[in-house]
Every structure is written in structure tokens, then in C-alpha cells.
């Protein structure tokens, strides 16, 4: 914690004279702020950048490893990115787009590893095959059509498809253990998938910038007010340990505060946030560190969401590696809390309601009664019912091997759309002031995996007069920048191969030595 820096910032701030404490101030210590700070340091190394985090450590909310599934979202297995059309065909457009975005993120990680700014990629990313798994004749047909739509695309090269229970038992033994072999099943497998610890990555990015003198960090500071000053913003808050207040000015502010971004942008008074609201959704997972089970399931396996369930409820059984220790995680089981952050206030939802977003929020409530019913059912679900959901994936699952953990809060975007009224949006939304002096990010998945393209979007929108000058530095980090890899098979193969090699993702073992004796003690 840098209390001295805060005091100095308050003393020297003189926004009226065109002098600011920071060129860029980032609110929130998660993967988005870490990525923005990293990119800005490459293109403007002389700029003074600061991060303000509410909690006493970084990446404790959505970026924390147990607050998300750790999937490197490349749409290799996530069926919610490939909806079925009314005629039975499958739309793969969004899947290709998300994969393109993830490749930008991977290239930045590889650049930082090659330049010594991320010394050990195995500390935050591991190879983990990505599987899509379905059962029932109709779902098998859907998955076959999805596979046919993706397999020729260079970004999905090497994807495999099977309807053979024996092959599937080899790919993921737990899925077939105890399953009726007469039931139609199908799966796709992509060996290029990953498991990512975004918490570790966040801390390493920010620590590296601090060590190089490129960033000032304040933790334990809750930002309360964002006020326009001549040419920038004044950011004020309080130190939660009672030691004083935070008061600084910045030419540009980025709000990457997870669910709390909505409230902070509302407090800024910018017109662009009008009409936006948020619907908070919490989640729970079941986790096991039983070494026998972990050794038998080394993959991330995604299924289809239940009829009437929202896209973020897609069930999945995942390999996880956190702090070098492997485990399995299944979920999510949806829940509800009015908090916008896991460590937020019970009044967050109420405080976000404004006259300009009240009607859109009510319209979303009326139009999404099936979501309300689904959440109520999830909240009332017994442990036996939750176990049955796990057993649909892993028929031999025993509740005694698993413990329940609470994941991070997600605030789904509610926006006012002309001609449609209030719409519930699943995904992310960048909100930027017209003058480019402040921006923020709303929404959730695939957020962290696409942090680089999202932050590039923010930079292009908020610094249009500088962005072209930054392009050479950006292309050094991202060799494919400006090119669609899906339209260039040779370049796609080169980029995917190089990043896999640099990040240590081209080894066949998923967990390697991590699955050795004693690596994963059984859950108590």
C-alpha cells in the first residue's frame, strides 16, 4: 500500500492549471485494469499510471481463481456461443469472433513472456483439452452440425468429434463411468484449450509494472466520487482502514471495478450511462481435490444449458490448477444476491436504480420471467437435486467427495435499445464518455479471456488522436493485429503454434507433474 503517494498526489494536484496527479487512473485491481496498464506502458512508457483497489489485495473479486471457471474462452467448447437456428443449422459466427479475440490476448501474454515481463507462464496458464459433451439424439445432431460448421476454420483446426462411447471414455473417463451405454452421446475435443488463473496473472502484471516504476498502487481505498475538472477527473474516496482519504486527479479514468462499475459510472454523471442498469447473479460450484478423481478427468467439459436457463448457466466439469494444485470444479448453480460485488453491499442493486433506467429494468423483469423462475428453482434446489445435475455429467459422483464454494458476483447488463425498450444482455459492454476522458466496462463472460481486445477498444475510442501512432508498438506485441486469423490459415497456424510454444501449451500432458502423489490432497 502506498499511502505516501496518496498524500503527495493530493498536495500537487492542480487540475485547473492543466496538471494532473496521473495521466491515467484505473479504478479496480482486476485483470481489466492490469491489462490496460500493461498495454499503456508499452505505448506510452512515460505516462504516470495509478491503480486504486477497494480491497486489501488484488484480484479478489471476479478475477480471483475461485470466482470464475478459469476457462480460456476461445469458444472451443462453450455451446452458448453457437446457437441453433430454427431450421436446425448452427450459427458459429460468435464462436469465431470470440476465438479471434482470445488469440489477441494470447499474443500479448506470449510477448510479455518473451520479454521477461511474465517470467513463468506455468504460474497462470496450463494446457487443458476443451470438450463439448451432449446426450440424447437431438443434442447429438446439434453437436455434429456445430462440428461441421467449425472444423474447416483455421482457428478450430484439429477439433475432433465422436459418437463412440469407448472413445469418449478415453477422452474423459468420468463422463462414461456408470453411464447407460445405449444412450446416444457425442463430444468434440480440442487439445489446444487452456485453464487460466486470472488472479495470478493479474498480480504478476501489476507487480511487474510497480517493480519497474511504471505504476503506483493504492489498495484498501474505496472510490466514492468521480467529478469532472478542467480536462480530466477528480477521484475521491476513503481508506477503509480509517487512516484518511484518497483524493487525486487524472486526465483519463478507467473504471474496471467489476459489478461496481455501473454505480461508479452513474456517479460520474456522464450521459452515456443513462438507460443502463444491472441484474446481479451469484453462483456456486462444487469442487473436489480428491487425487483419484482429479487424475481421471483432465479436461474442461461443457454441456448444454437446461431449457429456459440463461446462457451463463451452461454446466461444465473443469480441470482447475490454482497455485500449482489441481482440482475439479462443477457448476454453476445459480443464485441471487443484490450485491454487485462478492464483498459488496446488500443495497447495491437498490442504489443503482435511477429514473432513467427504471423502465428498462422493469421491462427486462417482465420479459424474462423464465429467468426468474429458473433462479427461484436454483435457490430452492436441495443438495440431492444439485448432485443429480452433477451426475448427469459424472454418473458415479458421490457427494462426499465434493465441497461447495461460492463464485464471484456477475452483474448482467440491462440496456435501453431504441424500438425494443429494456434488453438483458449477456456479455460485456464498454461505456465511454463522448470526450474520451472516462470509460468503464460492464458485464461478464467472456470478459477476462478477451481483456486485450476490450482494452484496445477502450484505447481506440478514448485516444483516437494517438491510436495510430501506437499501432507499431501494438503490432510488435500482436503480430496479427488488424488481420482476421480465420481468413488466413497460414498466419493462424503460425500464431497459434508460436503462442502455444512460448506459453508452454504444446506439451501433451495436461497437468504433468502436478498429478503426482501428494499433489492434490483429498477434500476434508
Coordinates of C-alpha atoms in Angstrom, one line a residue:
X1 CA 0.0 0.0 0.0
X2 CA 1.4 3.4 -1.0
X3 CA -0.1 5.9 1.5
X4 CA 2.8 8.4 0.9
X5 CA 2.0 8.5 -2.8
X6 CA -1.6 9.4 -1.9
X7 CA -0.6 12.3 0.3
X8 CA 1.8 13.7 -2.4
X9 CA -0.9 13.3 -5.1
X10 CA -3.3 15.4 -3.0
X11 CA -0.7 18.1 -2.4
X12 CA 0.4 18.6 -6.0
X13 CA -2.9 18.1 -7.8
X14 CA -3.8 21.3 -9.8
X15 CA -6.3 20.3 -12.4
X16 CA -7.3 23.9 -13.2
X17 CA -3.7 24.6 -14.3
X18 CA -3.8 21.5 -16.6
X19 CA -1.6 19.5 -14.3
X20 CA -2.7 16.1 -13.0
X21 CA -1.6 13.6 -10.4
X22 CA -2.0 10.8 -13.0
X23 CA -2.2 10.6 -16.7
X24 CA -4.3 7.5 -16.3
X25 CA -6.1 6.3 -13.1
X26 CA -7.6 2.8 -13.1
X27 CA -10.3 2.0 -10.6
X28 CA -10.3 -1.7 -9.6
X29 CA -7.4 -4.1 -9.2
X30 CA -8.6 -6.9 -11.5
X31 CA -7.5 -8.3 -14.9
X32 CA -9.0 -5.5 -16.9
X33 CA -7.0 -2.7 -15.1
X34 CA -3.9 -4.9 -15.2
X35 CA -4.3 -5.4 -18.9
X36 CA -5.0 -1.7 -19.6
X37 CA -1.9 -0.7 -17.5
X38 CA 0.2 -3.2 -19.4
X39 CA -0.8 -2.0 -22.9
X40 CA -0.4 1.7 -22.0
X41 CA 3.0 1.1 -20.6
X42 CA 4.1 -0.4 -23.9
X43 CA 2.7 2.5 -26.0
X44 CA 3.3 5.4 -23.5
X45 CA 6.0 4.4 -21.1
X46 CA 6.4 8.0 -19.8
X47 CA 2.8 8.2 -18.7
X48 CA 2.1 8.1 -15.0
X49 CA -0.4 5.4 -14.2
X50 CA -2.2 4.5 -11.0
X51 CA -4.5 1.8 -9.8
X52 CA -6.9 2.1 -6.9
X53 CA -8.3 -1.1 -5.4
X54 CA -11.1 -1.3 -2.7
X55 CA -9.9 -4.5 -1.0
X56 CA -6.5 -5.1 0.7
X57 CA -5.2 -7.3 -2.2
X58 CA -5.5 -7.5 -5.9
X59 CA -7.8 -9.8 -8.0
X60 CA -10.1 -10.8 -5.1
X61 CA -13.4 -10.3 -6.9
X62 CA -14.2 -11.6 -10.5
X63 CA -10.6 -12.2 -11.4
X64 CA -9.9 -14.4 -8.4
X65 CA -9.3 -18.0 -9.4
X66 CA -12.2 -19.5 -7.5
X67 CA -14.6 -16.7 -8.6
X68 CA -14.6 -17.9 -12.2
X69 CA -14.1 -21.1 -14.1
X70 CA -10.7 -20.3 -15.4
X71 CA -11.7 -21.2 -19.0
X72 CA -9.5 -19.5 -21.6
X73 CA -12.7 -18.6 -23.5
X74 CA -11.9 -19.5 -27.2
X75 CA -15.4 -20.9 -28.0
X76 CA -13.8 -24.3 -28.4
X77 CA -16.3 -25.9 -26.1
X78 CA -18.8 -23.3 -25.0
X79 CA -22.1 -24.2 -26.7
X80 CA -23.9 -21.0 -25.7
X81 CA -21.7 -19.3 -28.4
X82 CA -23.1 -21.5 -31.1
X83 CA -26.9 -21.2 -31.0
X84 CA -29.1 -23.4 -33.1
X85 CA -31.2 -21.7 -35.8
X86 CA -34.9 -22.5 -36.3
X87 CA -34.0 -24.7 -39.3
X88 CA -31.7 -26.8 -37.2
X89 CA -28.4 -25.4 -38.5
X90 CA -25.9 -23.9 -36.1
X91 CA -24.7 -20.3 -36.1
X92 CA -20.9 -20.3 -35.5
X93 CA -20.3 -16.6 -36.1
X94 CA -19.9 -15.6 -32.4
X95 CA -17.7 -18.6 -31.7
X96 CA -15.2 -17.5 -34.4
X97 CA -15.3 -13.9 -33.2
X98 CA -14.5 -14.9 -29.6
X99 CA -11.7 -17.1 -30.7
X100 CA -10.2 -14.3 -32.7
X101 CA -10.3 -12.1 -29.7
X102 CA -8.7 -14.7 -27.4
X103 CA -5.8 -15.0 -29.9
X104 CA -5.0 -11.3 -29.4
X105 CA -4.9 -11.9 -25.6
X106 CA -2.6 -14.9 -26.0
X107 CA -0.2 -13.0 -28.2
X108 CA 0.2 -10.3 -25.6
X109 CA 0.9 -12.9 -22.9
X110 CA 3.4 -14.5 -25.2
X111 CA 5.1 -11.2 -25.9
X112 CA 5.4 -10.5 -22.2
X113 CA 6.9 -13.9 -21.5
X114 CA 9.4 -13.5 -24.3
X115 CA 10.4 -10.1 -22.9
X116 CA 10.8 -11.3 -19.3
X117 CA 7.8 -9.4 -18.0
X118 CA 5.9 -12.6 -17.2
X119 CA 8.7 -14.9 -16.1
X120 CA 6.8 -18.2 -15.7
X121 CA 3.7 -18.9 -17.9
X122 CA 3.0 -22.1 -16.0
X123 CA 2.1 -19.9 -13.0
X124 CA -1.0 -18.7 -14.7
X125 CA -1.9 -20.9 -17.7
X126 CA -1.9 -24.6 -18.4
X127 CA -3.0 -26.8 -21.3
X128 CA -6.4 -28.4 -20.8
X129 CA -8.4 -30.1 -23.6
X130 CA -11.8 -28.4 -24.1
X131 CA -14.7 -30.8 -24.7
X132 CA -18.3 -30.3 -25.6
X133 CA -20.4 -33.2 -24.3
X134 CA -24.1 -33.9 -25.0
X135 CA -26.5 -36.8 -24.7
X136 CA -29.8 -37.6 -26.4
X137 CA -30.4 -37.9 -30.2
X138 CA -31.4 -34.3 -30.8
X139 CA -28.4 -33.0 -29.0
X140 CA -26.1 -35.3 -30.8
X141 CA -27.4 -34.0 -34.1
X142 CA -26.9 -30.4 -32.9
X143 CA -23.3 -31.1 -31.9
X144 CA -22.5 -32.8 -35.2
X145 CA -23.8 -29.8 -37.0
X146 CA -21.7 -27.5 -34.8
X147 CA -18.6 -29.5 -35.5
X148 CA -19.3 -29.4 -39.3
X149 CA -19.6 -25.6 -39.0
X150 CA -16.3 -25.2 -37.2
X151 CA -13.9 -27.9 -38.3
X152 CA -12.7 -26.2 -41.5
X153 CA -12.0 -22.9 -39.8
X154 CA -8.2 -22.5 -39.1
X155 CA -8.9 -21.4 -35.5
X156 CA -10.6 -24.7 -34.8
X157 CA -8.1 -26.9 -36.7
X158 CA -7.7 -30.3 -35.1
X159 CA -11.1 -30.3 -33.4
X160 CA -12.3 -34.0 -33.1
X161 CA -15.8 -35.4 -33.0
X162 CA -17.0 -38.7 -31.7
X163 CA -20.2 -40.6 -31.0
X164 CA -18.3 -43.7 -29.8
X165 CA -18.7 -44.2 -26.0
X166 CA -15.4 -46.0 -25.9
X167 CA -13.5 -43.1 -27.5
X168 CA -15.3 -40.7 -25.1
X169 CA -14.4 -42.9 -22.2
X170 CA -10.7 -42.5 -23.2
X171 CA -11.1 -38.7 -23.6
X172 CA -12.8 -38.1 -20.2
X173 CA -13.3 -41.3 -18.2
X174 CA -15.6 -39.8 -15.5
X175 CA -18.2 -38.9 -18.1
X176 CA -18.8 -42.5 -19.1
X177 CA -18.3 -44.2 -15.8
X178 CA -21.6 -45.7 -14.8
X179 CA -23.4 -44.3 -17.8
X180 CA -26.0 -46.3 -19.8
X181 CA -24.1 -47.2 -23.0
X182 CA -27.3 -47.4 -25.0
X183 CA -27.9 -43.7 -24.6
X184 CA -26.8 -41.6 -27.6
X185 CA -23.8 -39.5 -26.7
X186 CA -21.4 -37.2 -28.6
X187 CA -18.4 -35.0 -27.9
X188 CA -15.9 -32.7 -29.6
X189 CA -12.4 -32.3 -28.3
X190 CA -9.9 -29.5 -28.9
X191 CA -6.4 -30.2 -27.4
X192 CA -5.5 -26.5 -27.7
X193 CA -7.7 -25.5 -24.8
X194 CA -6.4 -23.8 -21.6
X195 CA -7.0 -23.4 -17.9
X196 CA -6.1 -19.9 -16.7
X197 CA -5.6 -18.5 -13.3
X198 CA -6.5 -14.8 -13.9
X199 CA -5.8 -13.9 -10.3
X200 CA -2.2 -15.0 -10.6
X201 CA -1.8 -13.3 -14.0
X202 CA -3.3 -10.0 -12.6
X203 CA -0.9 -9.9 -9.6
X204 CA 2.1 -10.6 -11.8
X205 CA 1.3 -8.0 -14.4
X206 CA 0.7 -5.3 -11.7
X207 CA 3.8 -6.3 -9.6
X208 CA 6.0 -6.2 -12.7
X209 CA 4.8 -2.7 -13.5
X210 CA 5.3 -1.5 -10.0
X211 CA 8.8 -3.0 -9.8
X212 CA 9.8 -1.1 -13.0
X213 CA 8.4 2.1 -11.5
X214 CA 5.7 2.3 -14.2
X215 CA 2.7 2.2 -11.8
X216 CA 1.5 3.4 -8.4
X217 CA -0.9 1.1 -6.5
X218 CA -3.3 2.0 -3.7
X219 CA -5.2 -0.8 -2.0
X220 CA -7.8 -0.6 0.7
X221 CA -9.3 2.5 -0.9
X222 CA -13.0 2.8 -1.8
X223 CA -13.7 5.3 -4.5
X224 CA -16.8 7.3 -3.7
X225 CA -16.9 10.2 -6.1
X226 CA -15.9 11.0 -9.7
X227 CA -16.1 14.7 -10.5
X228 CA -15.2 16.4 -13.7
X229 CA -12.4 19.0 -13.6
X230 CA -11.0 21.0 -16.5
X231 CA -9.6 18.4 -18.9
X232 CA -10.0 15.4 -16.6
X233 CA -11.4 14.0 -13.4
X234 CA -11.1 14.3 -9.7
X235 CA -11.3 10.9 -7.9
X236 CA -12.1 10.8 -4.3
X237 CA -12.6 8.0 -1.8
X238 CA -11.7 6.8 1.7
X239 CA -9.2 4.5 3.1
X240 CA -11.2 1.6 4.6
X241 CA -8.7 1.2 7.5
X242 CA -9.8 4.6 8.7
X243 CA -6.4 6.2 8.0
X244 CA -7.6 9.0 5.8
X245 CA -8.9 9.8 2.3
X246 CA -7.9 9.4 -1.3
X247 CA -8.0 12.5 -3.5
X248 CA -6.3 12.6 -6.9
X249 CA -6.8 14.0 -10.4
X250 CA -6.3 12.2 -13.7
X251 CA -6.5 13.1 -17.4
X252 CA -8.2 9.7 -18.0
X253 CA -10.1 7.3 -15.8
X254 CA -10.9 3.7 -16.5
X255 CA -13.5 2.0 -14.2
X256 CA -12.7 -1.7 -14.2
X257 CA -14.4 -2.4 -10.9
X258 CA -16.5 -5.4 -11.8
X259 CA -20.2 -5.1 -10.9
X260 CA -19.5 -1.8 -9.1
X261 CA -18.5 -0.1 -12.4
X262 CA -22.2 0.6 -13.1
X263 CA -22.7 2.6 -9.9
X264 CA -19.4 4.5 -10.3
X265 CA -20.2 5.5 -13.8
X266 CA -23.6 6.6 -12.7
X267 CA -21.9 8.8 -10.0
X268 CA -19.7 10.3 -12.7
X269 CA -22.8 11.8 -14.3
X270 CA -21.8 11.0 -17.9
X271 CA -24.7 10.9 -20.3
X272 CA -23.6 7.6 -21.9
X273 CA -24.5 5.6 -18.8
X274 CA -28.2 6.7 -18.9
X275 CA -30.6 3.9 -19.6
X276 CA -28.2 1.2 -18.3
X277 CA -29.0 -1.0 -15.4
X278 CA -27.7 -4.2 -14.0
X279 CA -29.1 -7.6 -12.8
X280 CA -26.8 -9.3 -10.2
X281 CA -26.4 -13.1 -10.4
X282 CA -24.3 -15.1 -7.9
X283 CA -23.1 -18.6 -8.5
X284 CA -21.9 -21.7 -6.7
X285 CA -19.7 -24.5 -7.7
X286 CA -18.9 -28.0 -6.3
X287 CA -15.2 -28.6 -6.0
X288 CA -13.1 -31.7 -5.3
X289 CA -9.4 -32.2 -4.7
X290 CA -9.7 -36.0 -4.4
X291 CA -6.5 -37.0 -6.3
X292 CA -8.1 -40.1 -7.8
X293 CA -10.9 -38.1 -9.4
X294 CA -8.6 -35.3 -10.5
X295 CA -6.3 -37.8 -12.2
X296 CA -9.2 -39.3 -14.2
X297 CA -10.5 -36.0 -15.5
X298 CA -8.0 -33.7 -17.2
X299 CA -10.2 -31.5 -19.4
X300 CA -12.8 -28.8 -19.4
X301 CA -16.1 -30.3 -20.4
X302 CA -19.1 -28.0 -21.3
X303 CA -22.7 -29.2 -21.9
X304 CA -25.9 -27.6 -22.9
X305 CA -27.9 -25.3 -20.7
X306 CA -31.3 -26.6 -19.5
X307 CA -34.4 -25.4 -21.4
X308 CA -35.3 -21.9 -20.1
X309 CA -31.9 -21.4 -18.4
X310 CA -29.8 -18.3 -19.2
X311 CA -26.5 -18.7 -21.2
X312 CA -24.3 -18.2 -18.1
X313 CA -25.8 -21.3 -16.6
X314 CA -24.1 -23.7 -19.1
X315 CA -23.0 -26.7 -16.9
X316 CA -19.3 -27.7 -17.0
X317 CA -16.9 -30.1 -15.3
X318 CA -13.5 -28.5 -15.2
X319 CA -9.9 -29.2 -14.5
X320 CA -8.5 -26.3 -12.5
X321 CA -4.9 -25.5 -11.5
X322 CA -4.6 -22.9 -8.8
X323 CA -1.3 -22.2 -7.0
X324 CA 0.1 -25.3 -8.7
X325 CA -2.6 -27.6 -7.2
X326 CA -5.0 -29.4 -9.4
X327 CA -8.7 -29.9 -8.7
X328 CA -12.1 -30.4 -10.4
X329 CA -14.9 -27.9 -10.3
X330 CA -18.6 -28.4 -11.5
X331 CA -21.3 -25.9 -11.9
X332 CA -22.5 -23.3 -11.9
X333 CA -25.5 -23.5 -9.7
X334 CA -27.2 -20.1 -10.0
X335 CA -28.1 -17.9 -7.0
X336 CA -29.2 -14.4 -6.3
X337 CA -27.8 -11.6 -4.2
X338 CA -28.5 -7.9 -4.5
X339 CA -24.8 -7.3 -4.1
X340 CA -22.8 -6.1 -7.2
X341 CA -19.6 -7.5 -5.7
X342 CA -18.9 -10.5 -3.7
X343 CA -17.7 -8.2 -1.0
X344 CA -20.3 -5.5 -1.8
X345 CA -23.4 -4.1 -0.1
X346 CA -26.8 -5.6 0.2
X347 CA -28.0 -2.2 -1.1
X348 CA -26.0 -2.2 -4.3
X349 CA -29.0 -3.1 -6.6
X350 CA -31.3 -0.6 -4.9
X351 CA -28.7 2.2 -5.2
X352 CA -28.3 1.6 -8.9
X353 CA -31.9 2.3 -9.7
X354 CA -32.4 5.7 -11.4
X355 CA -35.3 7.4 -13.2
X356 CA -33.6 6.8 -16.5
X357 CA -33.1 3.1 -16.0
X358 CA -36.2 2.2 -14.0
X359 CA -38.4 1.4 -17.0
X360 CA -35.8 -0.7 -18.9
X361 CA -35.2 -2.7 -15.7
X362 CA -38.9 -3.3 -15.2
X363 CA -39.3 -4.3 -18.9
X364 CA -36.5 -6.8 -18.5
X365 CA -38.1 -8.3 -15.5
X366 CA -41.4 -8.8 -17.3
X367 CA -39.8 -10.2 -20.5
X368 CA -37.5 -12.6 -18.6
X369 CA -40.0 -14.4 -16.3
X370 CA -38.4 -17.7 -17.3
X371 CA -35.1 -16.5 -15.9
X372 CA -36.8 -15.5 -12.6
X373 CA -38.4 -19.0 -12.5
X374 CA -35.0 -20.6 -13.1
X375 CA -33.3 -18.6 -10.4
X376 CA -36.1 -19.5 -7.9
X377 CA -35.7 -23.1 -8.8
X378 CA -32.0 -23.0 -8.3
X379 CA -32.3 -21.2 -5.0
X380 CA -34.7 -23.9 -3.7
X381 CA -32.7 -26.8 -5.1
X382 CA -31.7 -29.3 -2.5
X383 CA -28.3 -30.9 -2.3
X384 CA -29.8 -34.0 -3.8
X385 CA -31.1 -32.1 -6.8
X386 CA -27.7 -30.4 -7.2
X387 CA -26.0 -33.8 -7.0
X388 CA -28.3 -35.1 -9.8
X389 CA -27.1 -32.3 -12.0
X390 CA -23.5 -33.4 -11.4
X391 CA -24.4 -37.0 -12.0
X392 CA -25.8 -36.1 -15.5
X393 CA -22.2 -35.4 -16.3
X394 CA -20.5 -37.9 -14.0
X395 CA -23.0 -40.7 -13.2
X396 CA -20.9 -42.2 -10.4
X397 CA -20.4 -38.9 -8.5
X398 CA -20.6 -39.1 -4.7
X399 CA -21.5 -36.0 -2.7
X400 CA -18.9 -36.8 0.0
X401 CA -16.1 -36.1 -2.4
X402 CA -17.2 -32.6 -3.1
X403 CA -17.4 -29.3 -1.3
X404 CA -19.4 -26.2 -2.2
X405 CA -17.7 -22.9 -3.0
X406 CA -19.3 -19.5 -3.8
X407 CA -18.1 -17.9 -7.0
X408 CA -17.9 -14.2 -7.8
X409 CA -20.8 -11.9 -8.4
X410 CA -21.8 -11.1 -12.0
X411 CA -23.9 -8.1 -13.0
X412 CA -25.6 -8.7 -16.3
X413 CA -26.1 -5.6 -18.4
X414 CA -29.6 -4.1 -18.8
X415 CA -29.6 -1.6 -21.6
X416 CA -32.2 0.6 -23.3
X417 CA -32.4 -0.3 -27.1
X418 CA -34.4 2.0 -29.4
X419 CA -37.5 0.3 -30.5
X420 CA -37.1 -2.6 -28.1
X421 CA -37.0 -0.9 -24.7
X422 CA -35.1 -2.7 -21.9
X423 CA -32.9 -5.7 -23.0
X424 CA -31.0 -8.1 -20.8
X425 CA -27.6 -8.5 -22.4
X426 CA -25.2 -11.4 -21.8
X427 CA -21.6 -10.4 -22.4
X428 CA -19.6 -7.2 -21.9
X429 CA -20.3 -3.6 -22.8
X430 CA -17.8 -0.7 -22.9
X431 CA -19.2 2.7 -21.8
X432 CA -17.1 5.7 -22.8
X433 CA -17.8 9.4 -22.4
X434 CA -18.0 11.3 -25.7
X435 CA -14.9 13.3 -24.9
X436 CA -12.9 10.1 -24.1
X437 CA -11.9 11.2 -20.6
X438 CA -13.6 8.3 -18.8
X439 CA -14.6 4.8 -19.7
X440 CA -15.8 1.7 -17.9
X441 CA -16.7 -2.0 -18.5
X442 CA -20.0 -3.6 -17.7
X443 CA -21.0 -7.2 -17.9
X444 CA -19.3 -10.6 -17.6
X445 CA -18.1 -13.6 -19.7
X446 CA -16.1 -13.9 -21.8
X447 CA -14.5 -10.8 -20.2
X448 CA -11.2 -11.9 -18.8
X449 CA -10.2 -14.0 -21.8
X450 CA -10.8 -11.2 -24.1
X451 CA -9.3 -8.5 -21.9
X452 CA -6.8 -7.4 -24.6
X453 CA -9.3 -6.6 -27.4
X454 CA -11.7 -5.0 -24.9
X455 CA -8.9 -2.7 -23.7
X456 CA -7.8 -2.0 -27.2
X457 CA -11.3 -0.9 -28.0
X458 CA -11.2 1.5 -25.0
X459 CA -7.9 2.9 -26.1
X460 CA -9.1 3.5 -29.7
X461 CA -12.3 5.2 -28.5
X462 CA -10.7 7.3 -25.8
X463 CA -7.4 8.2 -27.5
X464 CA -8.3 8.5 -31.2
X465 CA -5.7 11.1 -31.9
X466 CA -2.9 8.9 -30.5
X467 CA -4.0 5.4 -31.5
X468 CA -2.5 5.4 -35.0
X469 CA 0.8 6.4 -33.5
X470 CA 0.6 3.5 -31.1
X471 CA 0.0 1.0 -33.9
X472 CA 3.7 0.0 -34.4
X473 CA 4.0 -0.9 -30.7
X474 CA 0.8 -2.8 -30.7
X475 CA 1.8 -4.8 -33.8
X476 CA 5.1 -5.6 -32.1
X477 CA 3.0 -7.2 -29.2
X478 CA 0.3 -8.6 -31.5
X479 CA 1.8 -9.7 -34.9
X480 CA -1.6 -10.5 -36.3
X481 CA -3.2 -7.2 -35.2
X482 CA -5.6 -6.0 -37.9
X483 CA -5.8 -9.4 -39.6
X484 CA -8.6 -12.0 -39.3
X485 CA -6.8 -15.2 -38.5
X486 CA -9.9 -17.2 -39.5
X487 CA -9.3 -15.9 -43.1
X488 CA -5.6 -16.7 -43.2
X489 CA -4.8 -20.3 -42.4
X490 CA -1.1 -20.0 -42.7
X491 CA -0.9 -17.0 -40.3
X492 CA -3.4 -18.7 -37.9
X493 CA -1.2 -21.8 -37.8
X494 CA 1.9 -19.7 -37.2
X495 CA 0.3 -17.5 -34.4
X496 CA -1.3 -20.4 -32.6
X497 CA 1.8 -22.5 -32.8
X498 CA 4.1 -19.7 -31.6
X499 CA 1.9 -18.7 -28.6
X500 CA 1.5 -22.3 -27.6
X501 CA 5.2 -22.9 -27.7
X502 CA 6.1 -19.7 -25.7
X503 CA 3.3 -20.3 -23.1
X504 CA 4.2 -23.9 -22.7
X505 CA 0.9 -25.2 -24.1
X506 CA 2.2 -27.5 -26.7
X507 CA 3.1 -30.3 -24.3
X508 CA 0.7 -33.3 -24.3
X509 CA 0.3 -33.8 -20.6
X510 CA -2.4 -31.5 -19.1
X511 CA -1.2 -31.4 -15.6
X512 CA 2.1 -33.2 -15.9
X513 CA 4.0 -33.5 -12.7
X514 CA 1.1 -31.7 -10.9
X515 CA -0.8 -35.0 -10.7
X516 CA 2.0 -36.8 -8.8
X517 CA 1.5 -38.4 -5.4
X518 CA 0.6 -35.8 -2.8
X519 CA 0.0 -33.0 -5.3
X520 CA -3.7 -32.8 -4.5
X521 CA -4.9 -33.8 -1.0
X522 CA -8.4 -35.1 -0.7
X523 CA -11.1 -32.7 0.4
X524 CA -11.9 -32.8 4.0

